[in-house]
Each structure stands twice: as structure tokens, then as C-alpha cells.
XYZ file of C-alpha atoms in Angstrom:
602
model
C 68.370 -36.371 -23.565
C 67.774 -37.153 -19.912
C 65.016 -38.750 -17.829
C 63.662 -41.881 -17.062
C 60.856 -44.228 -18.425
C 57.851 -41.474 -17.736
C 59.940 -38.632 -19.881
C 60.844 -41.318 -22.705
C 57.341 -42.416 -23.063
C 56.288 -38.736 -23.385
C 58.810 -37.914 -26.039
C 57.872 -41.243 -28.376
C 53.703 -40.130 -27.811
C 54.749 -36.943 -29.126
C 56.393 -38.248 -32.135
C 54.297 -41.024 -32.902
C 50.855 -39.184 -32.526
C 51.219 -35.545 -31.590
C 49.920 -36.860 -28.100
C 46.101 -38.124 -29.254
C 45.341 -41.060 -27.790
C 42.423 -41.514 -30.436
C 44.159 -40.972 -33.295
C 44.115 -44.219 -36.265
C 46.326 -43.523 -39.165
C 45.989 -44.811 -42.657
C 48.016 -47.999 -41.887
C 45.364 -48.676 -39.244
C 47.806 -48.316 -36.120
C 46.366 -46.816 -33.299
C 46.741 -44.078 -30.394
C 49.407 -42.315 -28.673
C 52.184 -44.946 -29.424
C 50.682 -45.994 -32.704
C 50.203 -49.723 -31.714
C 49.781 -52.505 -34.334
C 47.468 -55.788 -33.848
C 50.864 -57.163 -33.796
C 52.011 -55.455 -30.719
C 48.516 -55.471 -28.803
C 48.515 -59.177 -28.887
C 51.791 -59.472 -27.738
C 50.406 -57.241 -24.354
C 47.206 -59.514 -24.337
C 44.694 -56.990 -25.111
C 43.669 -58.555 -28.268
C 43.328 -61.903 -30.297
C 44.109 -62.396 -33.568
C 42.245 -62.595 -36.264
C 44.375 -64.087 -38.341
C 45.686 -61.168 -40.205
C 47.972 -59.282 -37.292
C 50.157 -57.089 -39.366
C 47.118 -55.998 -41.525
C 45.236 -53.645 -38.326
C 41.622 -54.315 -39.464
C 40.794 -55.133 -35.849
C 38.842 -57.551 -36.730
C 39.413 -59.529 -34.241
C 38.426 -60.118 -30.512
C 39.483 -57.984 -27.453
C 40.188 -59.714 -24.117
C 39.089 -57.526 -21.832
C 42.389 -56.616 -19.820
C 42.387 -53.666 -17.562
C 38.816 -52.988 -18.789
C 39.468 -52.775 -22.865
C 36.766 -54.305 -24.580
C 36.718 -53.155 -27.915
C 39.188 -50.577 -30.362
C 36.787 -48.046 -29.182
C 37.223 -48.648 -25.739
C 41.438 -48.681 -26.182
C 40.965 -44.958 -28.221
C 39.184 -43.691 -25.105
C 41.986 -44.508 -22.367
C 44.986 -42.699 -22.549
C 46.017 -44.286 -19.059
C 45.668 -47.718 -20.208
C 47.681 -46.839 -23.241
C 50.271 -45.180 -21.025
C 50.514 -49.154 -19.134
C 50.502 -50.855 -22.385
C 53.567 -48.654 -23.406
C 55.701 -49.327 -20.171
C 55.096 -52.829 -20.322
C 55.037 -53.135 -24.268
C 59.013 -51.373 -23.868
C 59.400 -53.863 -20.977
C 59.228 -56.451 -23.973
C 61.488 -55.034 -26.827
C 64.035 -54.861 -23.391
C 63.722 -58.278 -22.806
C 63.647 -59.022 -26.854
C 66.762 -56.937 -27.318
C 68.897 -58.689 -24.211
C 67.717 -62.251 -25.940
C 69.379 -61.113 -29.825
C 72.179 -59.707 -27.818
C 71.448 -56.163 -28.773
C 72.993 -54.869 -25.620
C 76.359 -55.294 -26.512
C 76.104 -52.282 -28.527
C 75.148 -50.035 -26.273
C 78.200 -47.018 -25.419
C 79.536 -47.710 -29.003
C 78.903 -45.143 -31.574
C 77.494 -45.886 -35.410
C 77.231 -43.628 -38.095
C 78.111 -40.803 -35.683
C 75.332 -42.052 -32.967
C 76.029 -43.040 -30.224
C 74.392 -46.119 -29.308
C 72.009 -46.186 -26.022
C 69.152 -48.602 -24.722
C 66.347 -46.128 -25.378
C 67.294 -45.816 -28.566
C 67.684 -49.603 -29.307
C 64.198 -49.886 -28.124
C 62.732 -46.686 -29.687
C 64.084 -47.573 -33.162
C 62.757 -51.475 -32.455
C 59.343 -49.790 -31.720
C 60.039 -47.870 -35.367
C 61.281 -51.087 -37.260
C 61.008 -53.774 -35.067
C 64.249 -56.370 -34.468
C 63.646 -59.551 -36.139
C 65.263 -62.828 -34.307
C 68.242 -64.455 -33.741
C 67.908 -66.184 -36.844
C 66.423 -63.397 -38.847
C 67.622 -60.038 -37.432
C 65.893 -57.192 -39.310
C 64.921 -53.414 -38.077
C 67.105 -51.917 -35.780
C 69.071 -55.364 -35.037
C 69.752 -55.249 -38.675
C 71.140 -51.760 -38.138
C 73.553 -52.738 -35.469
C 74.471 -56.248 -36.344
C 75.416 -54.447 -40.122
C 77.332 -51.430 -37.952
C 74.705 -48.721 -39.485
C 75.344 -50.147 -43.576
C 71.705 -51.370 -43.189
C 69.652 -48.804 -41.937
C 65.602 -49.932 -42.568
C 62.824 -47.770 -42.986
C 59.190 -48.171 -41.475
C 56.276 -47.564 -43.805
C 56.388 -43.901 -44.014
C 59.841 -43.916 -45.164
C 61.309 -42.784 -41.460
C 64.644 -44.461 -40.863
C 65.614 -46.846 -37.768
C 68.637 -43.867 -37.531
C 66.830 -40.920 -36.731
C 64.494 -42.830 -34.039
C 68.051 -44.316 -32.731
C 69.067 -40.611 -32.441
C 66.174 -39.302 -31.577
C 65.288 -41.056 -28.269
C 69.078 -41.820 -27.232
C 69.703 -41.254 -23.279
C 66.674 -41.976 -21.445
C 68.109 -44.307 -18.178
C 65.312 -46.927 -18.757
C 66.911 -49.027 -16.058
C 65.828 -52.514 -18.023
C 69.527 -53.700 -18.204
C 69.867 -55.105 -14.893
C 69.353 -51.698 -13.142
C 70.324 -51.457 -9.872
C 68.143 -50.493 -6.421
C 69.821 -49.322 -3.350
C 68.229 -48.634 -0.369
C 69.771 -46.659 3.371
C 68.167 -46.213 6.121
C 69.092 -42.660 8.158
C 67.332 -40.788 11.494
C 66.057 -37.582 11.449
C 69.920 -36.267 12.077
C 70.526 -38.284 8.626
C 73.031 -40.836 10.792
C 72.941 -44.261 9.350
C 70.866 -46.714 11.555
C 72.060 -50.325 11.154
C 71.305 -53.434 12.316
C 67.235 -53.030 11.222
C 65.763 -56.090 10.258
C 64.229 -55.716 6.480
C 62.583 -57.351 3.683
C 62.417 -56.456 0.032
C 59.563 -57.505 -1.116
C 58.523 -57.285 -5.410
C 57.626 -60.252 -8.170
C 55.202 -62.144 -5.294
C 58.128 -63.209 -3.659
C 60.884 -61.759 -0.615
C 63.533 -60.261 -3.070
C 66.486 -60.101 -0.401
C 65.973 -60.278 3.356
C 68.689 -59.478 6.389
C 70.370 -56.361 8.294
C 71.080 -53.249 7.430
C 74.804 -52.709 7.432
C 76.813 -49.781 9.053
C 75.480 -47.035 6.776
C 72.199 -48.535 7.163
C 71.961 -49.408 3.866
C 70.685 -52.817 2.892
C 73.176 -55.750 2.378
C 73.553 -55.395 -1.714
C 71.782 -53.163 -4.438
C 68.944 -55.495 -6.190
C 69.205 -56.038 -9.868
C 65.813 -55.253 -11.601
C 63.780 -54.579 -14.689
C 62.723 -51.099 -15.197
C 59.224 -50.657 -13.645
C 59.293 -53.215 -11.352
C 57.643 -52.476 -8.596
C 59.079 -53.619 -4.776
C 58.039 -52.350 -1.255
C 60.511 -52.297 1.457
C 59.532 -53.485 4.899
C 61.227 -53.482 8.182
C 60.938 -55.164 11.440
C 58.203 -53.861 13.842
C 58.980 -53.023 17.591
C 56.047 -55.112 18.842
C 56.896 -58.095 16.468
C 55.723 -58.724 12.344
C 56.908 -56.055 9.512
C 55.980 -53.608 8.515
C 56.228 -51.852 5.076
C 57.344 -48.232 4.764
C 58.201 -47.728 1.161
C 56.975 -49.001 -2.293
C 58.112 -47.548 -5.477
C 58.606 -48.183 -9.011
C 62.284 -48.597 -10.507
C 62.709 -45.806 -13.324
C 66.370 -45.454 -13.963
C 69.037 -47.541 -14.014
C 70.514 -46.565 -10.850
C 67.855 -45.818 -8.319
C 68.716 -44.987 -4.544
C 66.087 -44.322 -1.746
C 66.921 -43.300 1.290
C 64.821 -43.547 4.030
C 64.549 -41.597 7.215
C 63.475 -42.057 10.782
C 61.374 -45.495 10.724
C 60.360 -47.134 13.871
C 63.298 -49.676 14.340
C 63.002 -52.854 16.657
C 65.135 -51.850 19.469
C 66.369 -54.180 22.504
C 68.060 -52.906 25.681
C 68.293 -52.280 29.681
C 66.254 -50.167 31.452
C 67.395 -48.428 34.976
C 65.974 -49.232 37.986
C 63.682 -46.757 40.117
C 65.879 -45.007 42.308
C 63.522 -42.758 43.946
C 60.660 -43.136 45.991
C 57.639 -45.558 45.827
C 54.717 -44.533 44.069
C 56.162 -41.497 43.030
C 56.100 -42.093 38.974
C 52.975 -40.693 36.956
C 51.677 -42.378 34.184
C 53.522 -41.116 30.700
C 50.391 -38.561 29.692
C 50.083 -37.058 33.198
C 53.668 -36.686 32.718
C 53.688 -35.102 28.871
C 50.601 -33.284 29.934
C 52.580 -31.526 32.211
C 55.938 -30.882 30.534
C 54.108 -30.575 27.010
C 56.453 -33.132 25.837
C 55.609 -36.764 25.054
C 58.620 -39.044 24.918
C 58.062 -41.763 22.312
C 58.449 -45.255 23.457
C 58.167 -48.674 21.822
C 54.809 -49.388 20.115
C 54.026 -45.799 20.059
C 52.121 -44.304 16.840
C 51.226 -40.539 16.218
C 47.680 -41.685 15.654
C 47.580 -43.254 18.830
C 49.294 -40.301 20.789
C 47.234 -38.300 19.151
C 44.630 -39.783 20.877
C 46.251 -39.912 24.028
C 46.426 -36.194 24.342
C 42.988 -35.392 23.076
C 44.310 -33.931 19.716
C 44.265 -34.556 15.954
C 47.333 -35.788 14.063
C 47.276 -32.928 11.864
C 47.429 -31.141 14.868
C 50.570 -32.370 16.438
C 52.322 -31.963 12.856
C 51.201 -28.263 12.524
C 53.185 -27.762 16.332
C 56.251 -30.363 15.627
C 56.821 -28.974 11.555
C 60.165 -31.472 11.789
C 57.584 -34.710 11.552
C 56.240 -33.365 7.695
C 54.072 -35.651 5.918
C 55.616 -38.871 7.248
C 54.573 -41.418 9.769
C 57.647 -42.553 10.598
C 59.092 -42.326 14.496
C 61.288 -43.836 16.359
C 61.952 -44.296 20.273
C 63.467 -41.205 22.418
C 61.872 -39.250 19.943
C 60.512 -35.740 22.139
C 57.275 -34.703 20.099
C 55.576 -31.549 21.812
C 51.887 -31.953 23.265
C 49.558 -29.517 23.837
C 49.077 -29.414 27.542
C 46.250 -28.703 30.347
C 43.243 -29.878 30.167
C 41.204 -33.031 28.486
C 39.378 -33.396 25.540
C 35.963 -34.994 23.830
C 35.056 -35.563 20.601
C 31.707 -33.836 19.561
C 28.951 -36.493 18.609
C 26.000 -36.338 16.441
C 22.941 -34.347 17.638
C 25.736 -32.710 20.419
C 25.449 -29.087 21.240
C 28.016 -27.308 23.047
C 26.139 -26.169 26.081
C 25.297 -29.801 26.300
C 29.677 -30.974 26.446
C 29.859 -27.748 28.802
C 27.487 -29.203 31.297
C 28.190 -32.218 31.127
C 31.868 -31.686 32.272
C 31.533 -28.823 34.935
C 32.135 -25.845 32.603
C 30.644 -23.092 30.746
C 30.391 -22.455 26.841
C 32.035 -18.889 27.583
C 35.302 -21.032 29.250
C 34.931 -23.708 26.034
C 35.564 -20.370 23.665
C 38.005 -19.608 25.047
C 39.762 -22.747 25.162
C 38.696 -23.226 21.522
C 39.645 -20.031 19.365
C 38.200 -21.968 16.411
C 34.325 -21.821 17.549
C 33.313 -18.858 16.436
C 29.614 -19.746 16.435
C 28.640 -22.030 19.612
C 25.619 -22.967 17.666
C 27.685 -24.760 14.746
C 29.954 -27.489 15.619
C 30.434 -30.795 14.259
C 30.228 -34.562 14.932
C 34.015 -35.589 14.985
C 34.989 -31.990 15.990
C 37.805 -32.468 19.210
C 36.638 -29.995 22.062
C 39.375 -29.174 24.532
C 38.378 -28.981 28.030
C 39.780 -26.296 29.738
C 39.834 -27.834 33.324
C 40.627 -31.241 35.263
C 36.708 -32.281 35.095
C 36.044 -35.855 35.863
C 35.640 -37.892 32.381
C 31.752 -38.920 31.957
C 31.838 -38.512 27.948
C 32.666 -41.846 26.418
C 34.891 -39.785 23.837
C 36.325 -38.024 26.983
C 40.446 -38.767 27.305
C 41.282 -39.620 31.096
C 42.991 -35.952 32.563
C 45.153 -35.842 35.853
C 41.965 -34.927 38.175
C 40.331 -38.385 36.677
C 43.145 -40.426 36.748
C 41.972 -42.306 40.612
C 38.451 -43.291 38.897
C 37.735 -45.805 36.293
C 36.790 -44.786 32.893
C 33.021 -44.915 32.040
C 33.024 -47.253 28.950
C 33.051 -46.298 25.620
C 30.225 -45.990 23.471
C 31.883 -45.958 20.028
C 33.885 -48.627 19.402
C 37.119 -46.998 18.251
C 37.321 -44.970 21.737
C 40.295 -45.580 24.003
C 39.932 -45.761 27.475
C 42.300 -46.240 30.458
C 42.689 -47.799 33.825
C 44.650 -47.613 37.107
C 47.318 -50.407 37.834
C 50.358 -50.250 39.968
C 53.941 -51.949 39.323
C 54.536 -54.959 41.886
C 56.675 -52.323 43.947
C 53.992 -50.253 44.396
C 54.162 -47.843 40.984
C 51.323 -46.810 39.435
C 50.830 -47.073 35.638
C 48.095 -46.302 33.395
C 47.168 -49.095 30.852
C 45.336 -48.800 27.666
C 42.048 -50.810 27.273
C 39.587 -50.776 24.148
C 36.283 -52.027 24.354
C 35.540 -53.406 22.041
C 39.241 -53.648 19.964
C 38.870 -50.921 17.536
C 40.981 -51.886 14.194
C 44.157 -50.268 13.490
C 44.846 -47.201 11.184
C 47.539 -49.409 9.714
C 49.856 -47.697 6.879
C 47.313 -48.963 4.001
C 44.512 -47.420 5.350
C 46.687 -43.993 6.122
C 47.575 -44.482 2.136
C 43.812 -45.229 1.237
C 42.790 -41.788 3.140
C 45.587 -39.963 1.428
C 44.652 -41.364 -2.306
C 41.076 -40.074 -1.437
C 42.007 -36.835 -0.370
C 44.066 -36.255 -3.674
C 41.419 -37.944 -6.166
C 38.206 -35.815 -4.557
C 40.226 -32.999 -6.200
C 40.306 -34.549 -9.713
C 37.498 -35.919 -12.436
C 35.820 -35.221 -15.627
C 32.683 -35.398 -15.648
C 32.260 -36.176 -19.451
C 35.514 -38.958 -19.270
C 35.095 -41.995 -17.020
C 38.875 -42.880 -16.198
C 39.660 -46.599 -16.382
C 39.770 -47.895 -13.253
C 42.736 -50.316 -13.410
C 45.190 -47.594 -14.740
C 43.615 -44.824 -12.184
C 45.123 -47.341 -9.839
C 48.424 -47.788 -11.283
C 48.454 -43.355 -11.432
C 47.809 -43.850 -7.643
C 50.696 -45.770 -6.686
C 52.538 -43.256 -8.831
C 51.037 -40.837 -6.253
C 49.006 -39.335 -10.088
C 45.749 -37.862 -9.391
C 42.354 -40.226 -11.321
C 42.358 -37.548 -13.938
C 43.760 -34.375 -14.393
C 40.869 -32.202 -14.719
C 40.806 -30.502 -11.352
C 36.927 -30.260 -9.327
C 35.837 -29.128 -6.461
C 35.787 -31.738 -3.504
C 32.545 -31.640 -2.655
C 30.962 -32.337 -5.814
C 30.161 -36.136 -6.855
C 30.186 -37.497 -10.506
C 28.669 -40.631 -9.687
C 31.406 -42.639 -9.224
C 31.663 -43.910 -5.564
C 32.429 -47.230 -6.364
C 34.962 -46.673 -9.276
C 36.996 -43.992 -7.010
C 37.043 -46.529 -3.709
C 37.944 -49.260 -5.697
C 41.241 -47.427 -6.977
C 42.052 -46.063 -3.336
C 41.458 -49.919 -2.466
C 43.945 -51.664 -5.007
C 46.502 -48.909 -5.136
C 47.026 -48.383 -1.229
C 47.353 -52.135 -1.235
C 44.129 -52.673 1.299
C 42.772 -54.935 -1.581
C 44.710 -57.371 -3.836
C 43.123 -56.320 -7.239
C 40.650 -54.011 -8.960
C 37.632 -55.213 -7.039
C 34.667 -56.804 -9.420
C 31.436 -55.526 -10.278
C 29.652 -51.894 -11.029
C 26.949 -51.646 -8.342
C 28.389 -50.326 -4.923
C 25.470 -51.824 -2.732
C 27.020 -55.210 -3.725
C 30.493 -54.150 -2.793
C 30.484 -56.741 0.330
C 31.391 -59.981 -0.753
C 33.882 -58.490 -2.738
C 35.849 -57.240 0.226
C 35.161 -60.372 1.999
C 37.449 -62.199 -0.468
C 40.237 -60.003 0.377
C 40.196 -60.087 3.711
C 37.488 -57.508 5.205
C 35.297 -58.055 7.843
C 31.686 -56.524 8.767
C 31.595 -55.420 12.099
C 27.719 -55.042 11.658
C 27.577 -58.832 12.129
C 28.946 -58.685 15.597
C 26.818 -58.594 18.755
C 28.596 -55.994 20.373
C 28.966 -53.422 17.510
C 27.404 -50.744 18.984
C 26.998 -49.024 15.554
C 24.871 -46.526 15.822
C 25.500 -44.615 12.666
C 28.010 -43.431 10.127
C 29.333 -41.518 12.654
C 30.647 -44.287 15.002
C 31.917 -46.226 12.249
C 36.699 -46.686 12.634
C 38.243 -44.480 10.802
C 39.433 -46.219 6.844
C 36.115 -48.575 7.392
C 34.271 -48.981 3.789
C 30.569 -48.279 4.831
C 28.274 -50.053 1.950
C 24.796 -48.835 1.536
C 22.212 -50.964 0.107
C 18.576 -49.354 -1.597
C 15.401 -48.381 0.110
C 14.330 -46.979 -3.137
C 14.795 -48.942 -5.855
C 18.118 -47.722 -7.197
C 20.171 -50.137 -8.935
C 23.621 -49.119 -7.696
C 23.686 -48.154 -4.271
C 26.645 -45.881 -2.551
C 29.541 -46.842 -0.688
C 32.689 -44.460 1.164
C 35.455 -44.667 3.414
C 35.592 -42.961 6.846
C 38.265 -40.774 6.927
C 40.875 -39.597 9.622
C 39.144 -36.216 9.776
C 35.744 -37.398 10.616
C 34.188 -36.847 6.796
C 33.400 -39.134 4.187
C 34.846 -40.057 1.017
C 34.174 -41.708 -2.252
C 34.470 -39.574 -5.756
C 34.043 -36.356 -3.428
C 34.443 -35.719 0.393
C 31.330 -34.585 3.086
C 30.960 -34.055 6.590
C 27.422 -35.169 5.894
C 27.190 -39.372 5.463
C 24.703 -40.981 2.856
C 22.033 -41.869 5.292
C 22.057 -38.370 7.700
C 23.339 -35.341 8.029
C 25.985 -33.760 11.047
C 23.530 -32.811 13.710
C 20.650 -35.333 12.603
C 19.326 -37.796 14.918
C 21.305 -41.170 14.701
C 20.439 -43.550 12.222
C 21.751 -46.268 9.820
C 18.887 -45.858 7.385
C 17.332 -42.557 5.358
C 17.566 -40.565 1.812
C 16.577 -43.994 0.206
C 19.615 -45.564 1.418
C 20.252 -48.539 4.188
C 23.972 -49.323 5.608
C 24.659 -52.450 4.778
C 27.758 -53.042 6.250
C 30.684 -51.110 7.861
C 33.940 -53.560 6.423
C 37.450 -53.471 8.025
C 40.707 -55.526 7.717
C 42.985 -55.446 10.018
């Protein structure tokens, strides 16, 4: 057999219980892996009640990762998928303790011995102890003369057999991670952490072939993230994965590396240099430099990160540049971002032009009655920037931006070099948060969950999160977007934990009193500031958590997540917000519904 811990598990459910997850058989052991009391209480999901290897579950569940009663454990296939990882994390740790690894590579009654099948036969039998070896360690320790059977007559043997091969990775498997550019040449000398366990697992340099200074020894599922050294100071983590084989090798490519070096001096004349977007403007080419994002050249050029992937196809799904990287622009003319109760003849006077010339420069409006708030508009000429949204062009470049009315606007000034150079620097007023990587990951578990529910089956929300980091959908029952099951809080909450914007499965049902929950980990309301200027939904940073309290009496409220396209998201994904509609007159109150508060973390 091959595969790793997800294929193993798969093949013992199928065994064990044809798959059903609410299946109890006569001995009383229950669901896909046919758990005892025994085992259960081991995991901490239940107490005993004094009789564990009887299964009358009688006795008291603890509540982990939302399991209340037998009835509630019958009904989660997800949890029960968790319980199984961790409950073979056990019988690995078990089996090392008795010695059991020793065995592995030899063969025993014609079988050859492997971890899985130590583990899948101690999940049949059990092991026994040390002292007391019985089950599969009586098996081994008798070389195969003792071969025990469970309660239904099924030998330790056949399970041995059966599930023998699976690269589990739980003796001492090994992580290896490399670093390479886009060219896939090694880049050393990056500054890293490996983080996993709540602690810094190894920290230093990457080596010549950018890989770090020696594989990490780790259980199989262990999760780690690996982090590297920011341009601009800090870290900043780029990967974060799950070990499921026994050797498991990442590599890595084209990160942001900190960087140190000389630059030439000016040669040519005075005052001659443009700022860096007059100068990509005009070659279509933007040059990336330290500190650079594509969210925040994006901006720079009045276009859409989706945008600048669908003209540079080599940048994919990934975040990751690095300096002297040439990423094409779209060049000539400015841009605005459409706001609520905007019309296009409105943008077109406003900056010297017509709706006919807006067309044109816009293949995409088909209908100049029907835009959208968050839409980008290019502006086909130079025309001075009056639009808070507008992005400073060449003709505007001598005169002061206006400032900005939403908060998460950039604007520029005019400065000049002590030798007479002018340079454009970026101001923000007031500092918008960042779209840091968590909040990218938030947005993208959103976009895939929207996609996924059953109405009839609420998932458990603690193993929905666990499926996230796995990059698993919250169910696999596909739906359309833009319907909503009426659970807002349930799906934010798992974008939350698993993107790692929140330290745990936040507490509590009703999504109106979602804020002091996200004050303990770290979020801030920008409502509560002076100088919001929060107008609606609308002007709210993109990855913000909007809460809505009641105007009507409803006991649980709403709450979404602003996302990098300019819609909404919570179980299902709208243009519209909770409160108004695109087009609608500003507010932060209506449909029986009040924003609360509009939380970030930077």
C-alpha cells in the first residue's frame, strides 16, 4: 500500500465501518473507526463511568471540539476524522514506549512488518504494556506464535497485513525545507524560523541550496509554519503545513528575502528622475523594490490584484516577490474606485471626460447605468485627481492630493532628494491596516467555503477549521455562493481560527456579540476612533469583520468579512452588505440590522 496518514485513515474507516460515521455495533463501539469508551477517554472526549471496556456510554462527555453527548459524536464525521489522527498519534507514541519499533522492516509469518500495521493491528487488539504485552505486541514480542483475536474472531495478522505501508511519519519523520527563485536557483543566506509545538523549532540561515540548516525530526501531523525575515524588519510566515509522511520536503519559491547592498550614484542630470509609477506608467513595467507588495502596487497603478496576475500568468496563486522582480503594469491613464450611490456620468464629469471615452477605456461596462461600489474605473486621460479614490497620474503629479475620504485610500505627495530629485512618497490618512498574509488566507478560506454546505448538516466548527488548514472545503456538499444557510458566525469563525487571524474557535452562537470575542485576540474597532470616517459597509479595509447588532429583535445578529473584491462574506458572498444595498444611499443602519463595529488586527 502507499500513502500517508489521510489514505491510511480512509482504508481502516472502510474496514471498520463501511465508512458510516453513525454506525454502533453490537459490542457498543461506535462510528467510522469503531471507538471504545476506552479509547474516547484516552482522547478526552469522555469520562468514565466506571465501566470503560463495557460501551454503555453511560457516562459524561466533556465537551471537546463541540461533542456533547454519543449523539452529538455519531453526527460528526470531521471530528471523528481528528479523533482518529490524534487517537493513532497515541498507539505511535504507545508502540515507541514497549519498543515495538524495533520490528519494523523484519518480516513474521510471511508479513512484513511496517508502522501502520503495528498501529492498525494495536487499534484491532490493542498492545498491552511493558509488563503485560498482549495484542499485537504479543504478536511480535512471540515472532507471530501468538497471534490474538479481537471479539469478532479477526486476527491481529490480517490487520498487520492489511494496513502495512502507509508512511505515517510518527517515527521521528523528517521535514526539510529549500528555498528557490522563480528560476528554481537556491537563495541562501535568508533569515528563518520554524515555528510548531508553541515554541521556535530551529532558527538560522539558509545554507547554499537554500535549504534550512538540518531536516526537523517530528511526529506525524504536527503542524509547523515556516517564517522568514521581512525586508522592512519582523518575519514573516509563508508556509504552514501538516507533516504526513515520514520524509516530507517543501520547497519554496520566490519569497521576499531581506536583502542589503550599494546603490549607484545619480550620474545624470538634476531633477531629471520621475517618481517609480510615472516611470512604470510609462514603460508598463514596475520594477519591484524593497517593501513592495502586489496589493500595494496594485494600488499604485489603479488596478486589482487579480488583475495584474491575469497579465503576469508567471506570479500564479502566490504572493510571494522578491526585489528586481519586472511585473508588467497596465499603462496610461489613472484610475477611481466607484463609490456607493456613484453613477458613471457623475466619475466622467468629475474628471474632465465623457461616459462614451470611459467605454471605451472600460470594455467591461456594457451598461453605463449598472456599475458597482468597489468597481476600479480607468481614466482614459491625465485629468487632475479630485476623487478621493483617484490614484495620482503624471498630469497631477505637481499638485497635492485632495485627502482621502475612505480610510484605506492611498494618497501621495511631492518631495525632492537633498540634490534636488524629486520623489513621490506614500501617505495614508488615516493608516489603513495591512492585508497581511492571514487576512489574504481568511479571504481565500471564504471564497472556497461560500461554495460548500448542507443545509440539513451543521458541520462542527472546530474540525471545519482543522479541514481549512488542510485547504478542505466546510462540507462537501457543493451550493451556490450566494445562498446563506444561516450560519455567518459558524463560517467566520472557521476562516478566523484556521487562517490563524484568531488563536482558537471563537466562543459563543450569537454573531451580534462577536466583539469582545475578537477583542481578546487582538482586534480592534475602528468605529471607536474619532477620525473613522466610516460611512458604511462600503468604506470599511478590506479582511475587517463588520458585526451587526439588532434593530428588530433578533436574537443572533449577522456578522462578515470585507473581502479583496469589494463583496461580502460569511456562509455565502454579496455585493450587497447587511444594512444596504450597492447603489443605496450610505448608511450603517437598515433591514433590522445596526453595525456594531468594523474589527481589525493588524
Amino acid at each position: 500500500m502507499s500513502g500517508g496518514m489521510r489514505e491510511f485513515l480512509a482504508a481502516v474507516a472502510q474496514r471498520e465501518s463501511g465508512n458510516d460515521h453513525t454506525i454502533i455495533n453490537r459490542a457498543g463501539f461506535v462510528g467510522k473507526y469503531q471507538f471504545g469508551e476506552a479509547a474516547l477517554i484516552d482522547l478526552g472526549y469522555y469520562k468514565s463511568d466506571g465501566s470503560n471496556y463495557v460501551n454503555n456510554w453511560k457516562g459524561v462527555w466533556t465537551g471537546k471540539n463541540g461533542i456533547n453527548s454519543l449523539q452529538d459524536f455519531r453526527n460528526s464525521p470531521d471530528v471523528q476524522d481528528l479523533a482518529g489522527a490524534e487517537w493513532f498519534k497515541i498507539l505511535c507514541k504507545r508502540a515507541r514506549l514497549m519498543g515495538l519499533d524495533q520490528y519494523i522492516g523484519k518480516t513474521i509469518k510471511g508479513i512484513q512488518i511496517t508502522e501502520s500495521g503495528i498501529l492498525a493491528g494495536a487499534h484491532l487488539v490493542g498492545m498491552g504494556t511493558k509488563k503485560k504485552p498482549a495484542g499485537v505486541g504479543q504478536f511480535l514480542l512471540s515472532n507471530g506464535q501468538d497471534d490474538p483475536v479481537d471479539g469478532f474472531g479477526t486476527r491481529a495478522s490480517e490487520y498487520i497485513s492489511k494496513f502495512g505501508g502507509y508512511n505515517l511519519g510518527c517515527h521521528a519523520g523528517t521535514l526539510s525545507i529549500a528555498i528557490q527563485d522563480r528560476k528554481r536557483e537556491p537563495i541562501p543566506n535568508v533569515g528563518y524560523e520554524v515555528r510548531g509545538r508553541g515554541t521556535i523549532l530551529q532558527k538560522g540561515t539558509t545554507n547554499r541550496q537554500g535549504e534550512i540548516q538540518k531536516p526537523l525530526e517530528l511526529d506525524f501531523s504536527d503542524s509547523v509554519e515556516f517564517w522568514i525575515e521581512r525586508i522592512q524588519g519582523g518575519f514573516k510566515k509563508i508556509w504552514a503545513g501538516v507533516m504526513g509522511s515520514s520524509e516530507h520536503k517543501v520547497v519554496l519559491r520566490s519569497p521576499k528575502v531581506k536583502v542589503t547592498g550599494r546603490t549607484k550614484a545619480h550620474t545624470g542630470a538634476e531633477g531629471t528622475h520621475g517618481n517609480r509609477t510615472q516611470q512604470a506608467r510609462q514603460s508598463g513595467i514596475h520594477v519591484v523594490k524593497r517593501g513592495d507588495s502586489l496589493w500595494a502596487i496594485a494600488k499604485r497603478h489603479g488596478t486589482t490584484v487579480e488583475e495584474l496576475r491575469k497579465i503576469n500568468p508567471e506570479l500564479g496563486n502566490s504572493d510571494l516577490i522578491h526585489p528586481g522582480q519586472s511585473i508588467a503594469v497596465r499603462s496610461g491613464g489613472s484610475s477611481v474606485v466607484v463609490k456607493p450611490g456613484e453613477t458613471l456620468s457623475r466619475i466622467a464629469q468629475r474628471n474632465n471626460t465623457t461616459v462614451a471615452d470611459l467605454q471605451r477605456a472600460n470594455p467591461s461596462i456594457t451598461d453605463p447605468d449598472r456599475i458597482q461600489a468597489g468597481q476600479p474605473i480607468r481614466i482614459p486621460d491625465a485629468s487632475a485627481a479630485t476623487d478621493g479614490a483617484k490614484v495620482s497620474s503624471p498630469a497631477s503629479a505637481s499638485a497635492p492630493s485632495q485627502p482621502s475620504e475612505a480610510p484605506s485610500v492611498i494618497t501621495t505627495k511631492n518631495d525632492r532628494t537633498r540634490r534636488g530629485h524629486p520623489i513621490t512618497v506614500a501617505t495614508e490618512n488615516p493608516p489603513p491596516p495591512a492585508v497581511t498574509d492571514r487576512v489574504k488566507r481568511m479571504i481565500e478560506i471564504l471564497d472556497m467555503n461560500v461554495l460548500y454546505g448542507d443545509p440539513k448538516v451543521k458541520p462542527n466548527g472546530p474540525a471545519a477549521a482543522a479541514r481549512a488548514i488542510r485547504n478542505q472545503p466546510i462540507s462537501t456538499t457543493p451550493k451556490r455562493a450566494r445562498r446563506s444557510l444561516g450560519r455567518c458566525y459558524l463560517y467566520v469563525k472557521v476562516a478566523l481560527q484556521a487562517s490563524g487571524m484568531a488563536s482558537r474557535y471563537l466562543a459563543g452562537q450569537a454573531a451580534k456579540s462577536a466583539g469582545p470575542e475578537l477583542k481578546k485576540e487582538g482586534f480592534r474597532n475602528i468605529l471607536e476612533e474619532s477620525n473613522h470616517g466610516i460611512k458604511s459597509p462600503y468604506d470599511a479595509p478590506v479582511g475587517s469583520v463588520i458585526v451587526y447588532d439588532v434593530t428588530d429583535g433578533s436574537p443572533w445578529g449577522h456578522i462578515e468579512v470585507r473581502m479583496s473584491d469589494g463583496e461580502f462574506a460569511s456562509d455565502y458572498k454579496s455585493p450587497n452588505s447587511r444594512v444596504m444595498r450597492v447603489g443605496e444611499p450610505p448608511t450603517l443602519m437598515g433591514r433590522g440590522r445596526r453595525v456594531s463595529g468594523i474589527w481589525v488586527k493588524e
